[in-house]
XYZ file of C-alpha atoms in Angstrom:
616
model
C 52.088 -37.278 -53.618
C 53.612 -36.953 -57.067
C 56.624 -38.796 -58.362
C 58.479 -39.748 -61.518
C 58.249 -43.541 -61.552
C 60.082 -43.825 -64.865
C 63.504 -42.817 -63.537
C 65.825 -44.124 -60.844
C 65.328 -41.067 -58.657
C 62.026 -40.647 -56.861
C 60.683 -37.427 -55.413
C 57.482 -36.887 -53.472
C 56.277 -33.357 -52.822
C 54.258 -32.156 -49.858
C 53.412 -28.511 -50.601
C 56.868 -26.923 -50.928
C 58.698 -29.784 -49.218
C 60.662 -32.383 -51.206
C 60.933 -35.988 -50.066
C 63.437 -38.368 -51.680
C 64.038 -42.090 -51.350
C 67.053 -41.390 -49.124
C 65.124 -39.191 -46.698
C 62.231 -41.664 -46.719
C 64.549 -44.523 -45.792
C 66.068 -42.425 -43.012
C 62.580 -41.651 -41.701
C 61.723 -45.355 -41.566
C 65.015 -46.258 -39.923
C 64.508 -43.596 -37.291
C 60.936 -44.627 -36.557
C 61.565 -48.340 -36.288
C 65.053 -47.941 -34.806
C 66.578 -50.683 -36.919
C 69.742 -50.761 -39.009
C 68.008 -51.956 -42.145
C 64.531 -52.636 -43.483
C 64.877 -56.372 -44.045
C 62.632 -57.155 -41.118
C 59.763 -55.474 -42.933
C 60.150 -57.191 -46.288
C 60.163 -53.887 -48.178
C 63.875 -53.251 -48.669
C 63.561 -53.638 -52.455
C 60.307 -51.680 -52.795
C 61.534 -48.179 -53.517
C 58.086 -46.731 -54.110
C 56.827 -48.409 -50.953
C 59.702 -46.981 -48.900
C 59.018 -43.490 -50.223
C 55.268 -43.699 -49.642
C 55.712 -45.056 -46.104
C 58.353 -42.503 -45.177
C 56.254 -39.689 -46.623
C 53.243 -40.773 -44.569
C 55.297 -40.859 -41.371
C 56.683 -37.414 -42.132
C 53.199 -36.114 -42.904
C 51.994 -37.338 -39.502
C 54.841 -35.458 -37.832
C 54.105 -32.306 -39.844
C 50.463 -32.408 -38.813
C 51.388 -32.804 -35.131
C 50.506 -36.520 -34.941
C 53.788 -37.212 -33.218
C 52.634 -40.108 -31.023
C 52.851 -42.979 -33.505
C 54.365 -45.649 -31.280
C 51.538 -48.048 -32.143
C 52.790 -48.190 -35.765
C 55.035 -51.174 -35.100
C 55.501 -52.752 -38.537
C 55.042 -52.283 -42.268
C 53.457 -54.798 -44.604
C 52.460 -54.801 -48.248
C 49.453 -56.603 -49.681
C 50.931 -59.727 -51.235
C 49.175 -60.350 -54.530
C 50.255 -63.983 -54.535
C 48.137 -64.703 -51.452
C 44.815 -63.146 -52.423
C 42.162 -63.456 -55.122
C 42.003 -60.369 -57.301
C 38.655 -58.562 -57.179
C 38.405 -55.387 -59.246
C 36.126 -52.518 -58.265
C 33.502 -53.538 -60.860
C 33.266 -57.017 -59.330
C 33.051 -55.760 -55.731
C 30.242 -53.419 -56.769
C 28.255 -55.740 -59.046
C 28.402 -58.691 -56.625
C 27.220 -56.286 -53.892
C 29.822 -57.560 -51.450
C 29.945 -54.496 -49.180
C 26.782 -52.601 -50.058
C 23.762 -52.791 -52.303
C 23.494 -50.895 -55.576
C 19.802 -50.282 -54.869
C 18.035 -48.436 -52.070
C 16.680 -50.856 -49.511
C 18.777 -53.712 -50.891
C 21.108 -55.976 -48.954
C 24.711 -57.063 -49.388
C 26.683 -60.240 -48.763
C 28.299 -58.529 -45.769
C 24.852 -57.919 -44.225
C 24.084 -61.641 -44.450
C 27.304 -63.131 -43.083
C 28.348 -60.417 -40.613
C 27.483 -61.922 -37.236
C 30.595 -60.505 -35.583
C 30.418 -59.353 -31.975
C 33.442 -57.070 -31.639
C 34.248 -53.948 -33.703
C 37.655 -55.453 -34.552
C 35.950 -58.551 -35.947
C 33.588 -56.435 -38.053
C 36.524 -54.519 -39.557
C 38.530 -57.677 -40.251
C 35.549 -59.381 -41.909
C 35.342 -56.527 -44.424
C 39.027 -57.055 -45.253
C 38.574 -60.817 -45.583
C 35.613 -60.298 -47.900
C 37.604 -58.305 -50.459
C 40.804 -60.347 -50.005
C 39.799 -64.017 -50.450
C 42.644 -66.508 -50.086
C 43.950 -68.632 -52.914
C 45.962 -71.266 -51.033
C 44.330 -74.520 -49.930
C 45.998 -74.772 -46.515
C 44.999 -71.412 -44.949
C 41.458 -71.777 -46.321
C 41.113 -75.233 -44.788
C 42.541 -73.951 -41.508
C 39.704 -71.426 -41.330
C 37.128 -74.039 -42.347
C 38.442 -76.409 -39.660
C 37.815 -73.780 -36.980
C 34.299 -73.073 -38.292
C 33.574 -76.816 -38.204
C 35.008 -77.034 -34.673
C 32.461 -74.426 -33.528
C 29.739 -76.772 -34.847
C 31.174 -79.844 -33.145
C 31.842 -78.101 -29.812
C 28.781 -75.978 -28.866
C 30.098 -75.406 -25.325
C 33.307 -73.912 -26.732
C 31.262 -71.721 -29.107
C 29.064 -70.487 -26.252
C 32.058 -69.606 -24.066
C 33.738 -67.631 -26.883
C 30.487 -65.759 -27.604
C 30.035 -64.797 -23.952
C 33.591 -63.517 -23.576
C 33.621 -61.634 -26.885
C 30.675 -59.541 -25.682
C 32.938 -58.236 -22.888
C 35.888 -57.226 -25.026
C 34.817 -54.074 -26.870
C 37.078 -52.216 -29.304
C 40.486 -53.316 -28.077
C 42.191 -52.088 -31.254
C 40.925 -48.514 -30.929
C 41.553 -48.292 -27.190
C 45.190 -49.355 -27.506
C 45.766 -46.827 -30.318
C 44.470 -44.142 -27.927
C 46.952 -45.364 -25.319
C 49.743 -44.842 -27.864
C 48.781 -41.202 -28.458
C 48.086 -40.540 -24.770
C 44.387 -39.819 -25.256
C 42.854 -42.771 -23.481
C 40.094 -41.988 -20.982
C 39.742 -43.634 -17.552
C 36.619 -45.483 -18.697
C 38.508 -46.860 -21.693
C 41.304 -48.052 -19.404
C 38.704 -49.916 -17.316
C 37.238 -51.352 -20.560
C 40.751 -52.511 -21.451
C 41.030 -54.274 -18.081
C 37.669 -55.998 -18.630
C 38.818 -57.073 -22.107
C 42.053 -58.550 -20.755
C 40.068 -60.411 -18.091
C 37.760 -61.796 -20.819
C 40.758 -62.931 -22.888
C 41.982 -65.258 -20.127
C 39.176 -67.883 -20.476
C 39.366 -67.532 -24.283
C 43.098 -68.287 -24.179
C 42.551 -71.317 -21.917
C 39.730 -72.672 -24.109
C 41.769 -72.249 -27.305
C 44.805 -73.954 -25.756
C 42.645 -76.924 -24.750
C 40.894 -77.175 -28.130
C 41.525 -80.110 -30.437
C 42.411 -77.797 -33.322
C 45.846 -76.538 -34.360
C 44.616 -73.099 -35.518
C 42.819 -72.483 -32.225
C 45.904 -73.658 -30.324
C 47.963 -71.111 -32.259
C 45.463 -68.338 -31.426
C 45.649 -69.377 -27.757
C 49.453 -69.225 -27.815
C 49.395 -65.731 -29.336
C 46.954 -64.302 -26.777
C 48.615 -62.481 -23.877
C 46.527 -61.787 -20.771
C 49.020 -59.069 -19.691
C 48.527 -60.058 -16.062
C 50.733 -57.367 -14.489
C 49.141 -54.339 -16.142
C 45.658 -55.839 -15.814
C 46.130 -56.257 -12.072
C 47.594 -52.774 -11.785
C 44.579 -51.211 -13.494
C 42.294 -53.184 -11.176
C 44.310 -52.059 -8.177
C 44.643 -48.370 -9.077
C 41.628 -47.284 -11.178
C 38.103 -46.986 -9.809
C 35.719 -49.529 -11.352
C 33.291 -46.783 -12.412
C 35.458 -43.737 -13.097
C 34.342 -40.460 -14.692
C 34.882 -39.985 -18.413
C 37.598 -37.345 -17.935
C 40.576 -37.364 -15.563
C 39.985 -33.719 -14.554
C 36.683 -34.691 -12.933
C 38.580 -36.491 -10.153
C 37.666 -39.747 -8.444
C 39.699 -41.858 -10.903
C 42.353 -43.318 -8.576
C 41.244 -45.796 -5.920
C 41.854 -45.331 -2.181
C 44.980 -47.029 -0.889
C 47.100 -46.296 -3.987
C 48.741 -43.154 -2.553
C 48.871 -42.208 1.155
C 49.286 -38.545 0.183
C 46.193 -38.680 -2.026
C 44.146 -40.360 0.698
C 45.161 -37.650 3.200
C 44.267 -34.843 0.796
C 40.890 -36.449 0.133
C 40.238 -36.719 3.852
C 40.928 -33.003 4.201
C 38.903 -31.994 1.153
C 35.908 -34.280 1.463
C 35.564 -34.799 5.206
C 35.147 -31.042 5.715
C 31.435 -31.197 6.485
C 32.074 -32.986 9.771
C 34.699 -30.420 10.749
C 32.428 -27.508 9.802
C 29.589 -28.993 11.857
C 31.937 -29.192 14.819
C 32.864 -25.504 14.414
C 29.190 -24.559 14.004
C 28.159 -26.448 17.142
C 31.053 -25.054 19.177
C 30.484 -21.409 18.158
C 26.746 -21.744 18.735
C 27.358 -22.921 22.295
C 30.009 -20.253 22.998
C 27.930 -17.347 21.653
C 24.561 -18.775 22.740
C 23.201 -18.179 19.220
C 21.070 -21.307 18.457
C 20.342 -20.352 14.787
C 23.994 -19.784 13.844
C 25.032 -21.637 10.667
C 28.102 -21.958 8.423
C 27.797 -21.610 4.624
C 29.919 -21.066 1.499
C 29.794 -18.874 -1.600
C 32.221 -18.093 -4.414
C 32.666 -14.435 -3.437
C 34.309 -14.703 -0.023
C 34.331 -18.428 0.722
C 33.184 -19.886 4.055
C 31.147 -17.628 6.390
C 29.090 -17.676 9.602
C 25.527 -16.408 9.231
C 23.754 -14.815 12.241
C 20.152 -13.558 12.254
C 19.670 -9.890 13.151
C 17.913 -10.805 16.396
C 21.213 -12.270 17.717
C 23.810 -9.927 16.160
C 24.486 -8.259 19.497
C 25.980 -11.578 20.679
C 28.609 -11.681 17.876
C 32.225 -11.692 19.214
C 34.337 -8.638 18.403
C 37.020 -10.668 16.534
C 34.522 -11.804 13.857
C 34.797 -9.767 10.641
C 31.506 -8.689 9.004
C 31.554 -9.345 5.227
C 27.921 -9.138 4.057
C 24.631 -7.671 5.243
C 21.341 -9.321 4.293
C 17.756 -8.246 4.967
C 17.400 -10.490 8.032
C 20.959 -11.511 8.810
C 24.666 -10.682 8.813
C 27.529 -12.822 7.478
C 30.929 -12.967 9.150
C 34.292 -14.622 8.595
C 36.863 -15.737 11.122
C 40.580 -16.430 10.939
C 39.901 -20.126 11.632
C 37.472 -20.391 8.676
C 39.891 -18.633 6.297
C 42.704 -21.013 7.229
C 40.423 -24.021 6.800
C 39.206 -22.740 3.414
C 42.764 -22.365 2.150
C 43.533 -25.873 3.337
C 40.476 -27.378 1.549
C 40.885 -25.476 -1.723
C 44.611 -26.259 -1.774
C 43.820 -29.934 -1.165
C 41.385 -30.065 -4.121
C 43.980 -28.585 -6.481
C 46.630 -30.971 -5.195
C 44.241 -33.928 -5.562
C 43.723 -33.133 -9.256
C 47.458 -32.736 -9.878
C 48.289 -35.964 -8.015
C 45.515 -38.001 -9.696
C 46.620 -36.756 -13.119
C 50.210 -37.688 -12.333
C 49.325 -41.188 -11.091
C 47.047 -41.758 -14.100
C 49.760 -40.601 -16.539
C 52.232 -43.039 -14.945
C 49.734 -45.871 -15.407
C 49.138 -44.961 -19.079
C 52.908 -44.794 -19.624
C 53.279 -48.305 -18.191
C 50.348 -49.427 -20.322
C 52.081 -48.184 -23.484
C 54.756 -50.866 -22.970
C 52.055 -53.472 -23.643
C 50.932 -51.958 -26.974
C 52.484 -54.691 -29.218
C 51.066 -57.516 -27.069
C 47.579 -55.978 -26.941
C 47.644 -55.312 -30.697
C 48.325 -59.020 -31.226
C 45.443 -59.793 -28.863
C 43.153 -57.544 -30.902
C 44.202 -59.257 -34.154
C 43.648 -62.753 -32.776
C 40.317 -61.853 -31.170
C 39.183 -60.295 -34.471
C 40.158 -63.491 -36.300
C 38.296 -65.668 -33.797
C 35.281 -63.370 -34.048
C 35.180 -63.668 -37.854
C 35.357 -67.459 -37.747
C 32.628 -67.527 -35.100
C 30.574 -65.259 -37.375
C 30.963 -67.795 -40.207
C 29.744 -70.572 -37.927
C 26.753 -68.527 -36.732
C 25.782 -67.525 -40.287
C 26.182 -71.139 -41.451
C 23.883 -72.431 -38.695
C 21.248 -69.746 -39.277
C 21.252 -70.115 -43.079
C 21.877 -73.850 -43.497
C 25.316 -73.655 -45.156
C 27.660 -76.615 -45.682
C 31.429 -76.999 -45.708
C 32.860 -76.852 -49.250
C 35.668 -79.052 -50.538
C 38.643 -76.872 -51.468
C 41.019 -78.284 -54.062
C 43.965 -77.084 -56.091
C 42.355 -77.975 -59.436
C 40.126 -76.363 -62.080
C 36.868 -78.113 -61.151
C 33.933 -75.969 -60.035
C 31.032 -78.208 -59.052
C 28.139 -76.819 -57.001
C 25.089 -78.945 -56.194
C 21.859 -77.171 -55.255
C 23.568 -73.824 -54.819
C 21.596 -70.819 -53.589
C 22.112 -67.058 -53.710
C 22.992 -66.150 -50.098
C 21.437 -62.672 -50.250
C 18.316 -63.273 -52.361
C 17.229 -66.269 -50.269
C 17.142 -64.018 -47.184
C 14.891 -61.484 -48.916
C 12.195 -63.848 -50.154
C 8.670 -63.492 -48.760
C 7.881 -65.734 -45.788
C 7.043 -69.238 -46.945
C 8.683 -68.883 -50.361
C 11.661 -71.149 -50.921
C 14.685 -70.290 -53.033
C 14.976 -72.614 -56.048
C 18.472 -74.098 -55.940
C 20.532 -75.041 -58.988
C 23.530 -77.132 -59.968
C 26.467 -75.460 -61.725
C 29.308 -77.557 -63.099
C 32.368 -76.193 -64.817
C 33.863 -79.633 -64.568
C 37.278 -79.001 -66.059
C 38.994 -77.076 -68.807
C 38.908 -80.129 -71.103
C 35.172 -80.849 -71.239
C 33.032 -77.982 -69.930
C 34.915 -74.703 -69.583
C 32.285 -72.204 -70.778
C 28.547 -72.299 -70.125
C 26.333 -70.109 -72.306
C 23.056 -69.485 -70.478
C 20.015 -68.336 -72.416
C 16.441 -67.962 -71.271
C 13.703 -65.418 -70.708
C 13.959 -62.076 -68.984
C 13.180 -62.389 -65.254
C 13.999 -66.127 -65.282
C 16.976 -65.809 -62.928
C 20.079 -65.867 -65.165
C 21.755 -62.976 -63.359
C 21.039 -64.492 -59.940
C 22.582 -67.776 -61.090
C 25.751 -66.045 -62.264
C 26.143 -64.050 -59.090
C 25.425 -66.972 -56.750
C 28.176 -68.995 -58.435
C 30.671 -66.198 -57.810
C 29.461 -65.620 -54.236
C 29.644 -69.314 -53.342
C 33.191 -69.461 -54.733
C 34.167 -66.314 -52.858
C 32.609 -67.496 -49.567
C 34.506 -70.769 -49.855
C 37.808 -68.972 -50.419
C 37.415 -66.684 -47.400
C 36.984 -69.809 -45.266
C 33.207 -69.753 -44.852
C 30.629 -72.478 -45.310
C 28.459 -71.994 -48.422
C 24.740 -72.101 -49.368
C 24.584 -75.414 -51.213
C 24.069 -79.142 -50.654
C 27.669 -79.781 -51.697
C 30.421 -77.792 -53.359
C 33.795 -78.668 -54.843
C 35.694 -75.439 -55.366
C 38.811 -75.601 -57.504
C 40.708 -72.516 -56.408
C 40.306 -69.391 -58.514
C 42.924 -66.632 -58.586
C 40.684 -63.872 -59.964
C 36.953 -63.259 -60.119
C 35.655 -60.977 -62.865
C 32.087 -59.816 -63.476
C 30.578 -57.732 -66.259
C 26.953 -57.168 -65.371
C 24.395 -54.383 -65.536
C 24.283 -51.205 -67.564
C 25.496 -47.791 -66.463
C 27.124 -44.767 -68.007
C 29.758 -42.336 -66.770
C 28.627 -39.066 -68.318
C 30.975 -36.903 -66.220
C 33.990 -38.292 -68.079
C 32.186 -38.646 -71.393
C 31.700 -42.424 -71.355
C 28.500 -43.920 -72.763
C 26.854 -47.024 -71.336
C 28.461 -49.144 -74.041
C 31.886 -47.542 -73.481
C 31.696 -48.370 -69.756
C 30.738 -51.927 -70.698
C 33.653 -52.258 -73.096
C 36.099 -50.768 -70.567
C 35.078 -53.389 -68.021
C 35.228 -56.199 -70.590
C 38.664 -55.042 -71.763
C 39.943 -55.017 -68.182
C 38.780 -58.608 -67.785
C 40.289 -59.874 -71.043
C 43.623 -58.147 -70.439
C 44.003 -59.759 -67.014
C 42.606 -63.266 -67.552
C 44.375 -66.399 -66.385
C 43.424 -70.075 -66.704
C 42.423 -70.092 -63.002
C 40.047 -67.108 -63.272
C 36.274 -67.237 -62.847
C 34.487 -64.955 -65.328
C 30.840 -63.892 -65.351
C 29.456 -62.043 -68.346
C 25.845 -60.903 -68.178
C 24.270 -59.518 -71.356
C 27.550 -58.447 -72.941
C 27.223 -56.333 -76.093
C 23.681 -55.045 -75.546
C 24.621 -51.354 -75.823
C 25.238 -51.375 -79.572
C 23.515 -52.729 -82.676
C 22.414 -56.355 -82.637
C 24.999 -57.583 -85.139
C 27.848 -55.593 -83.578
C 26.854 -56.940 -80.162
C 26.653 -60.541 -81.300
C 30.017 -60.222 -83.083
C 31.780 -58.818 -80.028
C 30.209 -61.424 -77.713
C 31.137 -64.276 -80.079
C 34.720 -63.023 -80.416
C 35.143 -62.733 -76.649
C 33.799 -66.237 -75.960
C 35.983 -67.643 -78.743
C 39.063 -65.892 -77.291
C 38.432 -67.321 -73.812
C 38.011 -70.791 -75.341
C 40.967 -70.735 -77.696
C 43.676 -68.556 -76.108
C 46.042 -70.775 -74.049
C 46.553 -68.078 -71.367
C 42.863 -67.203 -71.103
C 41.141 -70.567 -70.615
C 39.123 -69.315 -67.675
C 35.988 -70.933 -66.300
C 33.205 -68.758 -67.681
C 29.466 -68.276 -67.300
C 28.008 -66.220 -70.143
C 24.350 -65.193 -69.823
C 22.886 -63.718 -73.001
C 19.773 -63.015 -75.053
C 21.764 -63.506 -78.241
C 20.378 -66.932 -79.034
C 22.725 -67.047 -82.018
C 25.577 -67.815 -79.578
C 24.037 -71.263 -79.021
C 25.626 -72.180 -82.352
C 29.072 -72.006 -80.742
C 28.543 -75.338 -78.971
C 28.730 -77.083 -82.368
C 32.156 -75.634 -83.172
C 33.900 -75.418 -79.784
C 34.153 -78.575 -77.685
C 34.348 -76.956 -74.229
C 31.344 -74.659 -74.717
C 28.020 -76.027 -73.454
C 24.531 -74.514 -73.770
C 22.149 -74.240 -70.821
C 18.897 -72.383 -70.291
C 16.817 -71.238 -67.342
C 13.505 -72.961 -67.942
C 9.964 -71.585 -68.038
C 6.520 -73.035 -68.700
C 4.039 -71.335 -71.017
C 0.350 -72.051 -70.266
C -2.508 -70.107 -71.915
C -0.213 -67.223 -72.956
C 1.060 -66.987 -69.393
C 4.674 -67.661 -68.504
C 5.614 -69.473 -65.283
C 9.252 -69.063 -64.273
C 10.625 -72.402 -63.075
C 14.097 -70.909 -62.350
C 15.841 -74.256 -63.017
C 19.021 -74.509 -65.066
C 18.654 -77.134 -67.784
C 20.825 -78.477 -70.586
C 20.280 -76.964 -74.012
C 19.753 -73.504 -75.442
C 16.610 -71.376 -75.524
C 15.096 -69.517 -78.457
C 12.695 -67.258 -76.548
C 13.174 -64.233 -74.306
C 9.533 -63.377 -73.504
C 10.417 -59.694 -73.386
C 6.883 -58.634 -74.309
C 5.536 -60.740 -71.440
C 7.853 -58.876 -69.023
C 6.621 -55.550 -70.462
C 3.075 -56.672 -69.712
C 4.084 -57.620 -66.135
C 5.530 -54.131 -65.715
C 2.128 -52.550 -66.436
C 2.676 -51.506 -70.059
C -0.596 -50.325 -71.708
C -2.475 -53.238 -73.283
C -2.572 -51.581 -76.703
C 1.242 -51.408 -76.793
C 1.589 -55.022 -75.661
C -0.866 -56.136 -78.381
C 0.900 -54.096 -81.065
C 4.305 -55.438 -79.973
C 3.001 -59.004 -80.378
C 1.715 -58.136 -83.871
C 5.101 -56.666 -84.857
C 6.914 -59.708 -83.425
């Protein structure tokens, strides 16, 4: 889609077809059959109207005409969600790891049972909330799962029966739902009934609301149970989908088509007795249908009215008028059965389509319940606690842990927890963290962001206690990478990311800088890092809570000049020229990076390590 967003007239082009705001609005009105767009909250969003209308038209052009399940439009409301840019999502490894064989936050907390829950959890993870009430509502439900194990067990059991309700109902809308999926839908609706009852009885307002929203769709559920076989074939054209007793005509046709063996045996026995041919038998082939086979030793006993159709080495095959009439009756019945079953099934699917909005709501509520159950399961397995969520600028985490790294440690090794306190914007707004390579600075930065993010999606967090003053944006600048294809060096990529952060900062943001300025000369790097930290400290619209990990020990001097900057270091112990990483965050700056020691750990030749020490 292309459009001129600088003028009052918008045009979107699809190949040689022009789409204007007027035609887009008409497309939306026609689809939703309403007189105006106020019910969708987009009446003033011209670009949104055009984009939505263009998408609907595109679906029609590409023959996706069954779009009845598209029942509403909604925009992502920026005021409700924490902003996470693509650099942050990638560097915090929320959805996937940057390294082969690595793990992500999603891998750790995704204990969802249903496909809808798994999809919703991904959305929650990249759209954390920034209002206290909805966050606490989620946390209340997670806590309720802990306090009521019987309720948790019942929900788990029923969720395993539900399957992908969302996808099945979308197939109903386009008329492509299979008989097995219809049965799965029935099972899901049956499983929703005890969930609804349990939620209505729960001592929790959010669960009560979920219970009120759930619709067991009793009439269509009972109809499916009454009309569709419990174990139908995958495709309707295989037959055997509709139960006996649904249609008298269908039952009669089935009796004709499938009770034929008894009738044929009767004919065979009768003709054998009349002709005195004991070995006479009736068979069927695709060439001339039903036939009577007589061995050559008895062919002189064959009645004159039988018509010979095939000669074999030891036998002759005949047809009779009675067999031809019966064959026509059977084959006609089979065709009619397929037509009638298809018709009855189509009527059921049509009735089912009336329940699309209700079942979509069911799918949404089940997905929500599944995500909250997943939080409770992950919290129990990983020893998480409920954070305190407050509308202030205090970030205080006691004995916080990195949720992903702690799951990847060797058996028996315990993650070393740390306290992080960005107490308020008046006393401790910026923490500059120095310390050796490999000491754990990057892990500390990331775990602070992940704990904050987990809290704001409504999950328990890996800590002994946590007070999370709501953040509105989370920014990270970590790692080194280039973008050669568009001519950007490693340092240019770093500066682009840093510029994006500084141009979008707010006092409620959480900012993580890791080794900023390393891609240029030492003095240039220190100057840029100093200027950025000073800007965050001094600019009234940029007083964000900030963790700044660096090897520029010169930045420790900033604490003397700026009252809200505090120095910390990740401690080590040096014994007999060996460094032991203690991985504890302590007050005060560090003057050593132990880079040569890390080179030695990496297997650098001894001569190079020795020479590096001499040069140092």
